[in-house]
Amino acid sequence: MTVHRGRITAGRRLAFSVVLAPVCLGLAACQPGTDSIVPAGDAGYAAIALPQGDGMPERYLLQPGDVVSVQVYGEQELSVAEVSLDNAGMLNLPLIGGVRASGLTADELSESIEAVYAAEYVRDPRVAVLVKKTQLRTIAVEGEVALPGVYPYAEGQTLLTALALARSTTEKAKLDEVMIFRTIDDQRMAGRFDIRAIRGGRMPDVTLLPGDIVVVGFSGSRGAFLDALRAIPAIGIFRPWP
């Protein structure tokens, strides 16, 4: 089984414990112990896989602070060399004012602008949007690593390369309790991976995405997943642990 930009292909059987599932929104239903909280097996990698066509960077979605150019062919006065998305994710364009851009690809934004101009101002407009600058995309690495922190995301980054950025795991790290938190379609997902199996080539590495949070557990604890549950109210993923 291989994982590439969130897409799943059939492959060898899982030989170690991989646990992933939608994060519980109601903790009353969750019992102590990770095995009772989430299913194991092939569903693990599938849980954090993106829908077909949503890999990076072909489907980059604009966000506040990004800078784009807007060219309206044959209408120089309507073209803008550089314009930033404001904090609400809007673009301010000649004649039409605010246009929602956040959450759209460049092609989708082009079509949206064409529709607005065509409605009242320009006959058969042709619009091209080019992304010129993007906000810094990051991942976070926490827990039992030598240098926890927030790091710039690079295309193709994996779980192992993220741990390398954090100067690898500590002696106390529990290598079979390395968690990944990811948001897909506005839903937070969580997973547990065995780094020893990945390092040994027995399991595929996991391709990370911007915004992923990696948490490395520590030996002697009740488990990295339960530790993460206790910490999660501070970052708004779960309700408080009872």
Coordinates of C-alpha atoms in Angstrom, one line a residue, residues 108-202:
E108 CA -12.6 28.9 -10.1
L109 CA -12.0 32.5 -9.2
S110 CA -11.5 33.4 -12.9
E111 CA -14.9 31.9 -13.7
S112 CA -16.5 33.7 -10.8
I113 CA -15.1 37.1 -11.9
E114 CA -16.1 36.4 -15.5
A115 CA -19.7 35.8 -14.4
V116 CA -19.9 39.1 -12.4
Y117 CA -18.4 41.2 -15.2
A118 CA -20.6 39.5 -17.8
A119 CA -23.8 40.2 -15.8
E120 CA -23.5 44.0 -16.2
Y121 CA -20.2 45.3 -17.6
V122 CA -18.4 43.3 -20.2
R123 CA -19.6 41.2 -23.1
D124 CA -18.0 37.7 -23.1
P125 CA -15.2 38.6 -20.7
R126 CA -12.1 36.4 -20.5
V127 CA -10.3 36.5 -17.1
A128 CA -7.1 35.0 -16.0
V129 CA -6.0 34.8 -12.4
L130 CA -2.4 34.1 -11.4
V131 CA -1.4 33.3 -7.9
K132 CA 1.7 35.5 -7.2
K133 CA 2.3 35.0 -3.5
T134 CA 0.8 32.7 -0.9
Q135 CA 0.7 32.8 2.9
L136 CA 3.3 30.6 4.6
R137 CA 2.0 27.1 5.0
T138 CA 3.1 25.2 8.1
I139 CA 3.0 21.9 10.0
A140 CA 3.5 21.5 13.8
V141 CA 5.6 18.8 15.5
E142 CA 5.0 18.4 19.2
G143 CA 5.6 15.9 22.1
E144 CA 8.7 13.8 22.5
V145 CA 11.0 15.4 19.9
A146 CA 14.2 17.2 20.4
L147 CA 13.0 20.5 18.9
P148 CA 9.2 20.8 18.9
G149 CA 7.7 23.7 17.0
V150 CA 6.0 25.0 13.9
Y151 CA 7.9 24.4 10.6
P152 CA 7.4 25.6 7.0
Y153 CA 5.6 23.1 4.9
A154 CA 7.3 21.8 1.7
E155 CA 5.7 19.9 -1.1
G156 CA 6.1 16.2 -0.7
Q157 CA 6.9 16.4 3.0
T158 CA 6.4 13.2 5.0
L159 CA 6.1 12.1 8.6
L160 CA 9.8 11.1 8.6
T161 CA 11.0 14.4 7.2
A162 CA 8.9 16.3 9.7
L163 CA 10.5 14.4 12.5
A164 CA 13.9 15.1 11.0
L165 CA 13.1 18.8 11.1
A166 CA 12.3 18.4 14.8
R167 CA 15.7 16.8 15.3
S168 CA 14.1 13.3 15.6
T169 CA 12.5 11.6 18.6
T170 CA 13.8 11.6 22.2
E171 CA 14.8 8.5 24.2
K172 CA 11.5 8.7 26.0
A173 CA 9.4 8.7 22.8
K174 CA 6.9 5.9 22.3
L175 CA 7.5 5.2 18.6
D176 CA 4.2 3.3 18.1
E177 CA 2.2 6.3 19.3
V178 CA 3.0 9.0 16.8
M179 CA -0.2 10.9 16.1
I180 CA -1.3 13.0 13.1
F181 CA -4.2 15.4 13.3
R182 CA -5.6 16.6 10.0
T183 CA -8.7 18.6 8.9
I184 CA -10.6 17.3 5.9
D185 CA -13.7 19.0 4.7
D186 CA -13.9 20.9 8.0
Q187 CA -13.8 17.7 10.0
R188 CA -10.8 17.0 12.3
M189 CA -9.3 13.5 11.8
A190 CA -6.7 11.8 14.0
G191 CA -4.4 8.9 13.5
R192 CA -1.7 6.8 15.2
F193 CA 1.4 5.4 13.4
D194 CA 4.3 3.1 14.3
I195 CA 7.5 5.0 13.3
R196 CA 9.6 1.9 13.8
A197 CA 7.7 0.1 11.0
I198 CA 7.9 3.1 8.7
R199 CA 11.7 3.5 9.3
G200 CA 12.2 -0.2 8.8
G201 CA 10.4 -0.1 5.4
R202 CA 7.6 -2.4 6.6

